[in-house]
């Protein structure tokens, strides 16, 4: 591959280590978020889901709870219209093979279906197309269905994988996002900026350069990309998909030695945006990212 697949920058690695714990829910206390591994809304928009080291945390109706279902260590967690996709590691004592490879849930994480590569691969970078269920992953080494390291994608729930050449990506890759309606359109966040592909990640062109892009997601309408970056300070912006588009920067809440790790848009109320940071702060905006309410502070849920 022309780009480097390895852990993020020293800043992000430091922040990730600071967050290396688990979800817990002591009696009489709220959920504690640690080891945040993703961020997604349920299809009806009523729940904000956060996967972590010991299962899924849920924010709904102004309160935190622990989701029903196994307390697995979910990695690469991503939601579509009718399913959740993930990778990761089984809960202790579950008797399941480690790592998961690719798994899928159709009931909000209560039960999970194995889609292959069990015992072979753990995909920390995984992105899905909301309407089409296409899945893109970053693979780190050869397995039984992928010939080597790099970006791969499946349009058939893991039955068949295609390798993407990713021409034009030369810097360290930090994240992927897939267009909600067109599985051929893929965005990549790198240490050199934001890149866009219109040919299933075969080639990429720069969309926004000059800063390290950490998190990214397409809006539900497929007309814009939300992305977070770090260049001496954390930033959040939205940009259109053409080469002449200008990024519209949003004002972030105060963050000290922190940055945005995950971004999600509510599919039912599209003006609602959620952010999770490397230090386990979680914020929600109901006005398209102009103002924010904090719902978790350094891992402690705020009801």
Coordinates of C-alpha atoms in Angstrom, one line a residue:
X1 CA 0.0 0.0 0.0
X2 CA 1.3 3.5 -0.7
X3 CA 0.1 4.8 2.7
X4 CA 1.2 3.8 6.2
X5 CA -1.1 1.7 8.4
X6 CA -0.1 2.2 12.0
X7 CA -1.2 3.9 15.2
X8 CA -2.1 7.6 15.1
X9 CA 0.1 10.5 16.1
X10 CA 1.8 10.8 19.5
X11 CA -0.9 13.2 20.6
X12 CA -3.7 10.8 19.8
X13 CA -1.8 7.8 21.2
X14 CA -1.3 9.7 24.5
X15 CA -5.0 10.6 24.6
X16 CA -6.0 7.0 23.8
X17 CA -3.9 5.6 26.6
X18 CA -5.4 8.1 29.0
X19 CA -8.8 6.6 28.1
X20 CA -7.8 3.0 28.4
X21 CA -10.5 1.5 30.7
X22 CA -14.0 0.0 30.4
X23 CA -17.7 0.6 30.7
X24 CA -19.1 0.1 34.2
X25 CA -22.4 0.7 35.9
X26 CA -22.2 0.5 39.7
X27 CA -25.5 0.2 41.6
X28 CA -27.0 3.6 42.1
X29 CA -24.6 5.4 39.8
X30 CA -24.5 6.3 36.1
X31 CA -22.6 4.5 33.4
X32 CA -18.9 5.2 33.2
X33 CA -17.4 5.4 29.7
X34 CA -13.9 4.3 29.2
X35 CA -12.1 3.0 26.1
X36 CA -14.5 4.6 23.7
X37 CA -14.3 2.7 20.4
X38 CA -17.0 4.3 18.3
X39 CA -20.2 6.4 18.2
X40 CA -23.5 5.8 16.4
X41 CA -27.2 6.5 16.6
X42 CA -29.9 3.9 16.4
X43 CA -31.9 4.0 13.2
X44 CA -34.9 5.6 14.9
X45 CA -32.6 8.3 16.4
X46 CA -33.7 7.6 19.9
X47 CA -30.5 6.1 21.2
X48 CA -26.8 7.2 21.0
X49 CA -24.6 4.1 21.2
X50 CA -21.1 4.0 22.4
X51 CA -19.1 0.7 22.2
X52 CA -16.3 0.1 24.6
X53 CA -14.2 -2.6 26.3
X54 CA -17.2 -4.2 28.1
X55 CA -20.2 -3.8 25.9
X56 CA -22.4 -0.9 24.6
X57 CA -23.4 2.2 26.6
X58 CA -26.7 3.9 25.6
X59 CA -27.8 7.5 26.0
X60 CA -31.5 7.9 25.6
X61 CA -34.2 10.2 27.0
X62 CA -31.5 12.1 28.8
X63 CA -30.1 9.2 30.7
X64 CA -27.3 6.7 30.4
X65 CA -27.7 2.9 30.7
X66 CA -25.9 -0.3 29.7
X67 CA -27.3 -2.0 26.6
X68 CA -28.8 -5.5 26.7
X69 CA -26.5 -8.0 25.0
X70 CA -23.1 -9.5 25.5
X71 CA -20.3 -7.3 27.1
X72 CA -17.9 -7.8 24.3
X73 CA -14.9 -5.5 23.5
X74 CA -16.3 -4.0 20.3
X75 CA -13.9 -2.4 17.9
X76 CA -14.5 -0.7 14.5
X77 CA -18.2 -0.3 15.5
X78 CA -20.4 1.2 12.7
X79 CA -24.2 1.5 12.2
X80 CA -26.4 1.2 9.1
X81 CA -30.1 1.6 8.5
X82 CA -30.9 -2.0 9.6
X83 CA -27.8 -3.3 11.3
X84 CA -24.7 -2.8 13.5
X85 CA -21.3 -4.0 12.3
X86 CA -18.3 -4.5 14.4
X87 CA -15.1 -6.4 15.1
X88 CA -13.2 -6.9 18.4
X89 CA -12.9 -9.4 21.1
X90 CA -15.3 -11.7 23.0
X91 CA -16.2 -11.1 26.6
X92 CA -14.3 -13.2 29.2
X93 CA -16.0 -16.5 29.7
X94 CA -18.1 -16.3 26.6
X95 CA -16.3 -19.2 24.9
X96 CA -16.2 -17.4 21.6
X97 CA -13.1 -17.3 19.4
X98 CA -10.9 -14.3 19.6
X99 CA -10.8 -12.0 17.6
X100 CA -14.2 -11.7 16.0
X101 CA -13.3 -10.8 12.4
X102 CA -16.5 -9.2 11.2
X103 CA -19.8 -9.5 13.1
X104 CA -23.3 -8.1 12.5
X105 CA -26.3 -7.4 14.7
X106 CA -29.9 -6.8 13.5
X107 CA -31.4 -6.3 17.0
X108 CA -29.4 -3.4 18.4
X109 CA -26.5 -5.5 19.8
X110 CA -28.5 -8.1 21.7
X111 CA -27.3 -10.9 19.4
X112 CA -24.5 -11.0 16.8
X113 CA -24.0 -13.0 13.6
X114 CA -20.5 -14.1 12.5
X115 CA -19.6 -13.0 9.0
X116 CA -16.1 -14.5 8.7
X117 CA -12.5 -14.1 9.6
X118 CA -13.2 -15.3 13.1
X119 CA -9.9 -16.0 14.9
X120 CA -7.9 -14.1 12.2
X121 CA -8.6 -10.4 12.1
X122 CA -9.5 -7.5 14.4
X123 CA -10.5 -4.4 12.4
X124 CA -10.1 -1.3 14.4
X125 CA -10.8 0.9 11.3
X126 CA -14.2 -0.1 9.9
X127 CA -16.8 2.0 8.0
X128 CA -20.2 1.3 6.5
X129 CA -22.5 2.8 3.9
X130 CA -25.8 3.6 5.8
X131 CA -28.2 2.6 3.0
X132 CA -26.3 -0.1 1.2
X133 CA -24.5 -2.0 4.0
X134 CA -21.2 -1.9 2.2
X135 CA -18.3 -2.4 4.6
X136 CA -14.8 -1.0 4.3
X137 CA -12.0 -2.0 6.6
X138 CA -8.3 -1.5 7.0
X139 CA -6.6 -4.8 7.2
X140 CA -3.1 -5.2 8.7
X141 CA -1.9 -8.6 7.5
X142 CA -2.9 -11.4 5.2
X143 CA -5.8 -13.6 6.2
X144 CA -7.9 -16.3 4.5
X145 CA -10.0 -13.8 2.5
X146 CA -7.6 -10.9 2.0
X147 CA -4.2 -11.1 0.3
X148 CA -2.4 -8.6 2.5
X149 CA -2.5 -5.3 4.3
X150 CA -4.5 -2.3 3.1
X151 CA -8.1 -1.2 2.5
X152 CA -10.6 -3.9 1.6
X153 CA -14.4 -3.8 1.1
X154 CA -17.3 -6.2 0.9
X155 CA -20.7 -5.7 -0.7
X156 CA -21.9 -9.1 0.5
X157 CA -21.5 -9.2 4.3
X158 CA -18.0 -10.6 4.1
X159 CA -18.7 -13.4 1.7
X160 CA -16.4 -11.8 -0.8
X161 CA -13.8 -9.0 -0.3
X162 CA -12.1 -6.7 -2.8
X163 CA -8.8 -5.0 -2.2
X164 CA -8.6 -1.3 -3.0
X165 CA -5.5 0.2 -4.4
X166 CA -5.9 3.5 -2.6
X167 CA -3.8 5.5 -5.0
X168 CA -3.1 9.0 -3.9
X169 CA -3.0 8.2 -0.2
X170 CA 0.6 8.5 1.0
X171 CA 0.3 9.8 4.6
X172 CA -0.7 7.8 7.7
X173 CA -4.4 6.8 7.5
X174 CA -6.5 7.7 10.6
X175 CA -10.1 6.8 9.5
X176 CA -12.6 6.0 6.8
X177 CA -16.2 7.0 6.0
X178 CA -18.5 5.6 3.3
X179 CA -21.2 7.6 1.5
X180 CA -24.7 6.6 2.8
X181 CA -26.2 5.9 -0.6
X182 CA -23.3 5.2 -3.0
X183 CA -20.8 2.5 -1.8
X184 CA -18.3 3.7 -4.4
X185 CA -17.7 7.0 -2.6
X186 CA -15.3 6.8 0.3
X187 CA -13.5 9.4 2.3
X188 CA -10.2 9.0 4.2
X189 CA -8.7 11.0 7.0
X190 CA -4.9 11.2 7.0
X191 CA -2.1 13.0 8.6
X192 CA -2.0 15.3 5.5
X193 CA -5.7 16.0 5.3
X194 CA -9.1 14.8 4.0
X195 CA -9.2 12.8 0.8
X196 CA -12.1 11.5 -1.3
X197 CA -12.5 8.6 -3.7
X198 CA -15.3 8.0 -6.2
X199 CA -14.1 4.6 -7.4
X200 CA -14.4 2.3 -4.4
X201 CA -11.1 3.6 -2.9
X202 CA -9.1 2.7 -6.0
X203 CA -7.8 6.3 -6.1
X204 CA -8.1 9.4 -3.9
X205 CA -8.0 13.2 -4.4
X206 CA -7.5 15.8 -1.7
X207 CA -10.6 17.6 -0.4
X208 CA -9.1 19.5 2.5
X209 CA -5.3 19.7 3.2
X210 CA -3.1 21.2 5.9
X211 CA -4.1 19.4 9.1
X212 CA -4.2 16.0 10.6
X213 CA -7.8 14.6 10.1
X214 CA -8.8 12.3 12.9
X215 CA -12.5 11.5 12.6
X216 CA -15.0 11.8 9.7
X217 CA -18.5 10.9 8.6
X218 CA -20.8 11.7 5.7
X219 CA -24.0 13.5 6.6
X220 CA -27.2 11.5 6.0
X221 CA -28.0 13.4 2.8
X222 CA -24.6 12.5 1.3
X223 CA -23.9 16.1 0.3
X224 CA -21.3 16.9 3.0
X225 CA -18.6 15.4 5.1
X226 CA -18.1 16.2 8.8
X227 CA -14.5 15.9 9.9
X228 CA -12.3 16.7 13.0
X229 CA -8.7 17.7 12.7
X230 CA -5.8 18.7 14.9
X231 CA -3.2 21.3 14.0
X232 CA -2.1 22.7 17.3
X233 CA -5.7 22.8 18.5
X234 CA -8.8 20.6 17.8
X235 CA -11.2 21.7 15.1
X236 CA -14.5 20.5 13.6
X237 CA -15.8 21.4 10.1
X238 CA -18.2 20.4 7.4
X239 CA -17.3 20.4 3.7
X240 CA -19.1 19.7 0.4
X241 CA -17.8 16.9 -1.9
X242 CA -16.5 18.9 -4.9
X243 CA -12.9 20.0 -5.3
X244 CA -13.7 23.7 -4.9
X245 CA -15.7 23.3 -1.7
X246 CA -14.7 25.3 1.4
X247 CA -14.8 23.9 4.8
X248 CA -17.3 25.4 7.2
X249 CA -15.7 25.4 10.7
X250 CA -17.9 24.9 13.8
X251 CA -17.1 26.1 17.3
X252 CA -16.1 23.3 19.6
X253 CA -16.6 23.1 23.3
X254 CA -13.5 23.9 25.4
X255 CA -11.0 21.0 25.2
X256 CA -7.7 20.7 27.0
X257 CA -5.2 18.3 25.5
X258 CA -8.0 16.6 23.7
X259 CA -9.5 16.1 20.2
X260 CA -12.6 14.7 18.5
X261 CA -12.3 11.0 18.0
X262 CA -15.7 10.1 16.6
X263 CA -18.6 12.0 15.0
X264 CA -22.2 10.8 14.4
X265 CA -25.4 12.3 13.0
X266 CA -28.8 11.4 14.1
X267 CA -30.7 9.8 11.1
X268 CA -34.1 10.9 12.4
X269 CA -33.2 14.4 13.4
X270 CA -30.4 15.5 11.1
X271 CA -29.6 18.7 12.8
X272 CA -28.5 16.6 15.8
X273 CA -24.7 15.8 15.9
X274 CA -22.8 13.9 18.5
X275 CA -19.0 14.0 19.3
X276 CA -16.9 11.7 21.4
X277 CA -13.3 12.7 22.3
X278 CA -10.2 10.8 23.1
X279 CA -10.5 11.7 26.8
X280 CA -14.1 10.3 26.9
X281 CA -16.0 13.6 26.8
X282 CA -19.2 13.3 24.8
X283 CA -21.2 16.3 23.4
X284 CA -24.5 16.6 21.6
X285 CA -25.6 19.5 19.4
X286 CA -29.3 19.9 18.3
X287 CA -28.6 22.9 16.0
X288 CA -26.2 21.5 13.4
X289 CA -23.0 21.9 15.5
X290 CA -23.4 25.5 16.5
X291 CA -23.9 24.9 20.3
X292 CA -23.2 21.9 22.4
X293 CA -24.4 20.1 25.5
X294 CA -22.0 17.8 27.4
X295 CA -23.5 14.4 28.3
X296 CA -20.3 12.7 29.5
X297 CA -17.3 14.3 31.2
X298 CA -14.0 12.3 31.2
X299 CA -15.9 9.1 31.1
X300 CA -18.6 9.9 33.7
X301 CA -22.1 10.0 32.2
X302 CA -24.0 13.2 32.8
X303 CA -27.8 12.5 33.0

